[in-house]
Amino acid sequence: RLCEKGVAAYMLDGDKLRRGLCGDLGFSDDDRIENIRRAAEVAGLFRDAGLVTPCTFISPFAAV
């Protein structure tokens, strides 16, 4: 919808990141934390490029 209104946007999906950029990670606590860290880095890069970046991630940790 954002793109339809002329807003530069990209939906960053956690499942897609898991299959690609984070494909080397498992589901240990450390790997889950690294997965979210990488996702945050990518979202930040998109933001810096001027895109609105809605994100869909699940983290089992309240602190993350």
PDB file of C-alpha atoms in Angstrom:
ATOM      1  CA  ARG A   1       0.000   0.000   0.000  1.00  0.00           C
ATOM      2  CA  LEU A   2       2.797   2.415   0.775  1.00  0.00           C
ATOM      3  CA  CYS A   3       4.335   1.880  -2.659  1.00  0.00           C
ATOM      4  CA  GLU A   4       0.934   2.437  -4.281  1.00  0.00           C
ATOM      5  CA  LYS A   5       0.893   5.858  -2.593  1.00  0.00           C
ATOM      6  CA  GLY A   6       4.357   6.708  -3.917  1.00  0.00           C
ATOM      7  CA  VAL A   7       6.223   5.966  -0.683  1.00  0.00           C
ATOM      8  CA  ALA A   8       9.554   4.198  -1.137  1.00  0.00           C
ATOM      9  CA  ALA A   9       9.118   1.103   1.016  1.00  0.00           C
ATOM     10  CA  TYR A  10      10.239  -2.500   1.387  1.00  0.00           C
ATOM     11  CA  MET A  11       8.701  -5.127   3.685  1.00  0.00           C
ATOM     12  CA  LEU A  12      11.578  -6.888   5.438  1.00  0.00           C
ATOM     13  CA  ASP A  13      10.385 -10.409   6.200  1.00  0.00           C
ATOM     14  CA  GLY A  14      12.135 -12.559   8.790  1.00  0.00           C
ATOM     15  CA  ASP A  15      11.379 -15.812   6.959  1.00  0.00           C
ATOM     16  CA  LYS A  16      13.007 -14.527   3.764  1.00  0.00           C
ATOM     17  CA  LEU A  17      16.079 -13.381   5.700  1.00  0.00           C
ATOM     18  CA  ARG A  18      16.332 -16.821   7.326  1.00  0.00           C
ATOM     19  CA  ARG A  19      16.451 -18.464   3.895  1.00  0.00           C
ATOM     20  CA  GLY A  20      19.019 -16.016   2.547  1.00  0.00           C
ATOM     21  CA  LEU A  21      21.280 -13.758   4.579  1.00  0.00           C
ATOM     22  CA  CYS A  22      20.788 -15.763   7.766  1.00  0.00           C
ATOM     23  CA  GLY A  23      20.771 -19.196   6.142  1.00  0.00           C
ATOM     24  CA  ASP A  24      23.927 -20.139   8.024  1.00  0.00           C
ATOM     25  CA  LEU A  25      22.210 -19.730  11.396  1.00  0.00           C
ATOM     26  CA  GLY A  26      20.354 -22.304  13.431  1.00  0.00           C
ATOM     27  CA  PHE A  27      17.937 -21.828  16.303  1.00  0.00           C
ATOM     28  CA  SER A  28      20.238 -21.768  19.312  1.00  0.00           C
ATOM     29  CA  ASP A  29      19.899 -18.744  21.587  1.00  0.00           C
ATOM     30  CA  ASP A  30      23.075 -17.215  20.129  1.00  0.00           C
ATOM     31  CA  ASP A  31      21.938 -17.817  16.541  1.00  0.00           C
ATOM     32  CA  ARG A  32      18.515 -16.303  17.200  1.00  0.00           C
ATOM     33  CA  ILE A  33      20.154 -13.201  18.651  1.00  0.00           C
ATOM     34  CA  GLU A  34      22.485 -12.964  15.636  1.00  0.00           C
ATOM     35  CA  ASN A  35      19.523 -13.368  13.287  1.00  0.00           C
ATOM     36  CA  ILE A  36      17.759 -10.371  14.842  1.00  0.00           C
ATOM     37  CA  ARG A  37      21.001  -8.367  14.896  1.00  0.00           C
ATOM     38  CA  ARG A  38      21.470  -8.919  11.156  1.00  0.00           C
ATOM     39  CA  ALA A  39      17.844  -8.042  10.497  1.00  0.00           C
ATOM     40  CA  ALA A  40      18.271  -4.778  12.392  1.00  0.00           C
ATOM     41  CA  GLU A  41      21.399  -3.971  10.364  1.00  0.00           C
ATOM     42  CA  VAL A  42      19.552  -4.553   7.078  1.00  0.00           C
ATOM     43  CA  ALA A  43      16.589  -2.463   8.249  1.00  0.00           C
ATOM     44  CA  GLY A  44      19.001   0.326   9.164  1.00  0.00           C
ATOM     45  CA  LEU A  45      20.612   0.223   5.725  1.00  0.00           C
ATOM     46  CA  PHE A  46      17.209   0.452   4.054  1.00  0.00           C
ATOM     47  CA  ARG A  47      16.276   3.366   6.338  1.00  0.00           C
ATOM     48  CA  ASP A  48      19.520   5.133   5.474  1.00  0.00           C
ATOM     49  CA  ALA A  49      18.653   4.673   1.790  1.00  0.00           C
ATOM     50  CA  GLY A  50      15.359   6.473   2.407  1.00  0.00           C
ATOM     51  CA  LEU A  51      12.984   3.513   2.466  1.00  0.00           C
ATOM     52  CA  VAL A  52      10.190   3.001   4.950  1.00  0.00           C
ATOM     53  CA  THR A  53      10.862  -0.530   6.163  1.00  0.00           C
ATOM     54  CA  PRO A  54       8.111  -2.408   7.980  1.00  0.00           C
ATOM     55  CA  CYS A  55       9.645  -5.519   9.551  1.00  0.00           C
ATOM     56  CA  THR A  56       8.132  -8.865  10.478  1.00  0.00           C
ATOM     57  CA  PHE A  57      10.277 -10.774  12.948  1.00  0.00           C
ATOM     58  CA  ILE A  58       9.714 -13.010  15.912  1.00  0.00           C
ATOM     59  CA  SER A  59      12.136 -13.069  18.807  1.00  0.00           C
ATOM     60  CA  PRO A  60      11.689 -15.442  21.738  1.00  0.00           C
ATOM     61  CA  PHE A  61      13.545 -13.038  24.022  1.00  0.00           C
ATOM     62  CA  ALA A  62      11.991  -9.982  25.647  1.00  0.00           C
ATOM     63  CA  ALA A  63      15.381  -8.222  25.714  1.00  0.00           C
ATOM     64  CA  VAL A  64      15.928  -8.467  21.962  1.00  0.00           C
TER      65      VAL A  64
END
